[in-house]
Short mmCIF file of C-alpha atoms in Angstrom, two decimals:
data_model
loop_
_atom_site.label_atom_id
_atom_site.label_comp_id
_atom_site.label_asym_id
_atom_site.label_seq_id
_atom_site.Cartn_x
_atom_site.Cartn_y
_atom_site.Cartn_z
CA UNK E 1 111.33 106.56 82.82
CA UNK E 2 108.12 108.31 83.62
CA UNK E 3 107.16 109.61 86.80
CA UNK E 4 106.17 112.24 89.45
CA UNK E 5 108.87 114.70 90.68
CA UNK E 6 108.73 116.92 93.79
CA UNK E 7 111.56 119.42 94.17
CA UNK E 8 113.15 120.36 96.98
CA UNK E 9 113.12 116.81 99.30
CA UNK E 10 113.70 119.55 102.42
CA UNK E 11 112.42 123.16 102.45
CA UNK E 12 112.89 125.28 105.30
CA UNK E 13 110.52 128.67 105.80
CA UNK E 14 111.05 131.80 107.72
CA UNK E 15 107.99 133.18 109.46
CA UNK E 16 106.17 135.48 107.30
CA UNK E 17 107.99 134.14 104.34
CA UNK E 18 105.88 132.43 100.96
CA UNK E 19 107.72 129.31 99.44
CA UNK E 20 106.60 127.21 96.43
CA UNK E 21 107.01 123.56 96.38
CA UNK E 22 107.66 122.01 92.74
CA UNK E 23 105.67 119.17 91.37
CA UNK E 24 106.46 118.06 87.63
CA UNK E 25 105.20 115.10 86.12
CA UNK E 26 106.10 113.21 82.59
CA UNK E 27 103.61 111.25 82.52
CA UNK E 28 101.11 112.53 80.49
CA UNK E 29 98.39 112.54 83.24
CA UNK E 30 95.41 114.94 83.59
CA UNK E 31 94.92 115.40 86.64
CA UNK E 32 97.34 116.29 89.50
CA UNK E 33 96.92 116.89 93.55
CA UNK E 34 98.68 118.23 96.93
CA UNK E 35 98.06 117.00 100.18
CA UNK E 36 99.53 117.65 103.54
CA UNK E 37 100.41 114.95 106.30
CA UNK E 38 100.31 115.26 109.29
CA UNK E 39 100.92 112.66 112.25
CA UNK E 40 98.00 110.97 113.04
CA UNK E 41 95.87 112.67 110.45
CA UNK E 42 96.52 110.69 107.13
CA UNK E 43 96.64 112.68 104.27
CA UNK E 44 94.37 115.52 103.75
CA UNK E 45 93.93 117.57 99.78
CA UNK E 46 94.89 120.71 99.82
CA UNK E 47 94.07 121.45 95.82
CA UNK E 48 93.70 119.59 92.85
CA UNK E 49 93.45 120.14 89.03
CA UNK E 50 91.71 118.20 86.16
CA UNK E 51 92.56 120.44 83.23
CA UNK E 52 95.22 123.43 82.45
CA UNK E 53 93.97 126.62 83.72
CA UNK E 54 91.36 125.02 86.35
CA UNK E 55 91.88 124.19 89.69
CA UNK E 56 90.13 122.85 92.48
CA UNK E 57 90.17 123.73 97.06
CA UNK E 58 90.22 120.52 98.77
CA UNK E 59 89.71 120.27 101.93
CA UNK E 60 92.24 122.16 104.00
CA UNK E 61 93.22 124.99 101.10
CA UNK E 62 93.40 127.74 103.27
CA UNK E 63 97.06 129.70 103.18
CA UNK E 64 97.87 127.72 100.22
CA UNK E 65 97.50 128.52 96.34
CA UNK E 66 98.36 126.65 93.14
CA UNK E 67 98.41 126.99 89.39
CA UNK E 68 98.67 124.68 86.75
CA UNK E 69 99.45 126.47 83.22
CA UNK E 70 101.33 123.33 81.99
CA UNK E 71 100.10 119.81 82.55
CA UNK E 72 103.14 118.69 83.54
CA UNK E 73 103.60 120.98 86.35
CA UNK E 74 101.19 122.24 89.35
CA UNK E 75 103.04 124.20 91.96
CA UNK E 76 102.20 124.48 95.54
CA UNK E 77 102.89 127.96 96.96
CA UNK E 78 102.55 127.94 100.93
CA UNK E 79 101.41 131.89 101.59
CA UNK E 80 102.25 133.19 104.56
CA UNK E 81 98.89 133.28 105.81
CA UNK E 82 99.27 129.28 106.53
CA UNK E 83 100.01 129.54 110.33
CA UNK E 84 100.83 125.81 110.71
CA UNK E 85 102.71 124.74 107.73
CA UNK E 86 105.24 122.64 108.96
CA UNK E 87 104.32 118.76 107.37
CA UNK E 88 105.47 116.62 104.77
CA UNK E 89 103.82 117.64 101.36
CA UNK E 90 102.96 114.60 98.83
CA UNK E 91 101.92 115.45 94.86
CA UNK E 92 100.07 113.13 93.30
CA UNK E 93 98.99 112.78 89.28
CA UNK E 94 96.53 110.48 87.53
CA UNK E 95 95.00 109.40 84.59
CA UNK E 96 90.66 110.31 84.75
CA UNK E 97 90.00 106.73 85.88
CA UNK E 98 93.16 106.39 86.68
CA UNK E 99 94.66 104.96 89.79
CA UNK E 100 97.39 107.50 91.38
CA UNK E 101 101.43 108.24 90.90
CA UNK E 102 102.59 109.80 94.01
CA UNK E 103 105.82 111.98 94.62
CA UNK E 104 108.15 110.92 96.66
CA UNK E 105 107.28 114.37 98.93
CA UNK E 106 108.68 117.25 100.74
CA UNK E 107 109.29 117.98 104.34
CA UNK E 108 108.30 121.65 105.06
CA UNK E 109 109.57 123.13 108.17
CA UNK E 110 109.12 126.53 109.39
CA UNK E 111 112.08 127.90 111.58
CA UNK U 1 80.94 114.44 101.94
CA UNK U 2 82.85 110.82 102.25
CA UNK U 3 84.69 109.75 105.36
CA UNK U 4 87.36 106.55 105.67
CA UNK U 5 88.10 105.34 109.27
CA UNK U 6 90.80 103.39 110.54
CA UNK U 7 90.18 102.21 113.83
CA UNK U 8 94.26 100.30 114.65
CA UNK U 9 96.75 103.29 114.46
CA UNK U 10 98.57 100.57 115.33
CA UNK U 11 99.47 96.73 114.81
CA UNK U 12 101.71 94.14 115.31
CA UNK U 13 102.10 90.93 113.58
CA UNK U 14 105.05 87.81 113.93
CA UNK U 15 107.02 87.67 110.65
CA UNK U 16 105.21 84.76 108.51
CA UNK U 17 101.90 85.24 110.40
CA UNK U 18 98.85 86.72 108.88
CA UNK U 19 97.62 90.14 109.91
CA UNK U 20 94.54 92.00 108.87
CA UNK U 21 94.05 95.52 108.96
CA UNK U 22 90.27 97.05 109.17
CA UNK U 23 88.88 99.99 107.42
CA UNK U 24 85.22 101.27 107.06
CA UNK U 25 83.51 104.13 104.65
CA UNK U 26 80.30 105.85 104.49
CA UNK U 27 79.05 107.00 101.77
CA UNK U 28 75.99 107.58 99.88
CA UNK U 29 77.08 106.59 96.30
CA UNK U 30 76.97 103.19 94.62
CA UNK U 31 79.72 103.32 92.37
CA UNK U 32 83.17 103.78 93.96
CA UNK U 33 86.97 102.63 94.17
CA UNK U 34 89.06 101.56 97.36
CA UNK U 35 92.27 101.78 97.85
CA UNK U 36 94.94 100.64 100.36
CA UNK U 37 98.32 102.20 100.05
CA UNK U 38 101.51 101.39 102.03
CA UNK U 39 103.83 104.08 103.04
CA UNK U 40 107.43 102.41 103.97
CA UNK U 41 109.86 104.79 106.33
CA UNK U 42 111.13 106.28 102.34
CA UNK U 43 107.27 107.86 102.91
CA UNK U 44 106.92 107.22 99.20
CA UNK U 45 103.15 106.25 98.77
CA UNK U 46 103.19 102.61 97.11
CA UNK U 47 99.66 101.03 95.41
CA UNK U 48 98.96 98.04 97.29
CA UNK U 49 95.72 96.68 96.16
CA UNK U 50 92.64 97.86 94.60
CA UNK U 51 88.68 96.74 94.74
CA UNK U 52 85.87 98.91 92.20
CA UNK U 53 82.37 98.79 93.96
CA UNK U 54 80.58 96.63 91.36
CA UNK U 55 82.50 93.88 91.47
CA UNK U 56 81.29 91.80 94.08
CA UNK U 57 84.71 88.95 93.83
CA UNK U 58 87.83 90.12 96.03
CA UNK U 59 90.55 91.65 94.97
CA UNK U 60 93.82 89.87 95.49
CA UNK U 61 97.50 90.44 94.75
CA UNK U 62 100.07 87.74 95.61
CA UNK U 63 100.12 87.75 99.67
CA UNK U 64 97.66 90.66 99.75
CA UNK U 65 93.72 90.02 99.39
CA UNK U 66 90.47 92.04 100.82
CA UNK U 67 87.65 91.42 102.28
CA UNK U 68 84.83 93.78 100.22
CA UNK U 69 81.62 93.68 102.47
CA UNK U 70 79.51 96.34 100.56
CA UNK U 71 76.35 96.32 102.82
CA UNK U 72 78.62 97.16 105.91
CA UNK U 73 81.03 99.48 104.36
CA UNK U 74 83.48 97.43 105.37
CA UNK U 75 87.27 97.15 103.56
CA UNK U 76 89.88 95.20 105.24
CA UNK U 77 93.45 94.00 104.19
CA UNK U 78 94.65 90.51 105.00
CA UNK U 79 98.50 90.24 104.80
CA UNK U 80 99.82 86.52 104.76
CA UNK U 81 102.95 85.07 105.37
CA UNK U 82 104.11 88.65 106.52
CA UNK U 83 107.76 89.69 105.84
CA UNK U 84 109.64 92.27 107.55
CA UNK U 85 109.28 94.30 104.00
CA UNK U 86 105.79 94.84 104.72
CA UNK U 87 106.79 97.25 108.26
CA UNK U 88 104.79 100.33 107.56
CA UNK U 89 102.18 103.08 107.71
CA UNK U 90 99.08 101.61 105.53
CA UNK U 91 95.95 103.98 104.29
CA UNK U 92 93.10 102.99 103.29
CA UNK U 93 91.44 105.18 100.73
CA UNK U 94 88.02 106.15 98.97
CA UNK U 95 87.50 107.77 95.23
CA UNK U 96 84.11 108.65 93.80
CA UNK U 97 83.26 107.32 90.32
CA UNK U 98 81.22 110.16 89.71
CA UNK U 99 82.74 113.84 89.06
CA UNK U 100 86.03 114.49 90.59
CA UNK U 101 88.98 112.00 90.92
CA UNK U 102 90.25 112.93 94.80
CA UNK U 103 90.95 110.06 96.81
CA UNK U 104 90.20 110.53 100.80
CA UNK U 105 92.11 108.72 102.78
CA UNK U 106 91.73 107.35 106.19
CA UNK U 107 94.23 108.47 109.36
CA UNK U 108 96.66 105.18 108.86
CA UNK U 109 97.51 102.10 110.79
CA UNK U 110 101.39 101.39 111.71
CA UNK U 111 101.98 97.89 110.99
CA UNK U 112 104.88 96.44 112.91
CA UNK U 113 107.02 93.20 111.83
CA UNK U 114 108.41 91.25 114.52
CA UNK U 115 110.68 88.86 114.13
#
């Protein structure tokens, strides 16, 4: 079955300490995207990418970074310069045109 | 830039009763999709309904319809019959037809079943 993968379902970061946050989709969509919830604020895009090798800030893509050098795959690293980046993390991946297949997410928490 | 506001963070509704949850949009473009997604406690994001701009009919889907007021920006969700399945966060979202395919999304309403 196709679909949208997000690996691990719980991640747990020291202070100080980068962690990447897997997103692998089969598919066959061209664009993919990472946003951050928070309670109370909906979701909000962190990056997104149309194409291999091109990405895209959204709106809140400070302390964060991606890549996408397969289309099947566009990880989220959380940098240690994010000073709040305890949330639950959603990828998303769609056709141009498309409507959206979301992951089923990962719960970040900083301890 | 776009902005999506939902004004209930939360709502209540008796199991079987009808319920209908507001949203409103500003923007400056003509041709658009809206979205409303339900989130279920599993927090996996599930497609609920869909309306494109140009199409002035309704968009519908089995208990779920909308109520597409262009003019006013306006993009609610009526919920019929409501089932205790249908307990959960619901966003109401906004994607461009032109350039880029992001969707923004409102801040949620919490839709409670009693019943």
């Amino acid at each position: 079955d196709g679909g949208i993968t997000q690996s691990p379902k719980y991640l747990f970061r020291k202070e100080g300490q980068n962690v990447t946050l897997s997103c692998e989709q089969n598919l066959n969509h061209d664009a993919m995207y990472w946003y951050r919830q928070d309670p109370g604020q909906g979701l909000r895009l962190i990056y997104y990418s149309q194409i291999v090798n091109d990405f895209q800030k959204g709106d809140i893509a400070e302390g964060y970074s991606v890549s996408r050098e397969k289309k099947e795959s566009f990880p989220l690293t959380v940098t240690s310069a994010q000073k709040n980046p305890t949330a639950f993390y959603l990828c998303a991946s769609s056709l141009l045109g498309g409507g959206y297949t979301f992951g089923s997410g990962t719960r970040l928490t900083v301890v | 830039a776009q902005t999506v506001t939902q004004s209930q963070p939360e709502m209540s509704v008796q199991e079987a009763e009808t319920v209908t949850l507001s949203c409103t949009y500003d923007t400056s473009e003509s041709d658009y999709y809206l979205f409303w997604y339900k989130q279920p406690p599993s927090r996996q994001m599930i497609l609920v309904i869909r309306q494109e701009a140009y199409k002035q009919q309704n968009a519908t889907e089995n208990r779920f319809s909308v109520n597409f007021q262009k003019a006013a920006k306006s993009f609610s969700l009526k919920i019929s019959d409501s089932q205790l399945g249908d307990a959960a966060m619901y966003f109401c979202a906004y994607r461009s037809n032109f350039g880029n395919e992001k969707l923004t999304f409102g801040t949620g309403t919490r839709l409670t079943i009693i019943p």
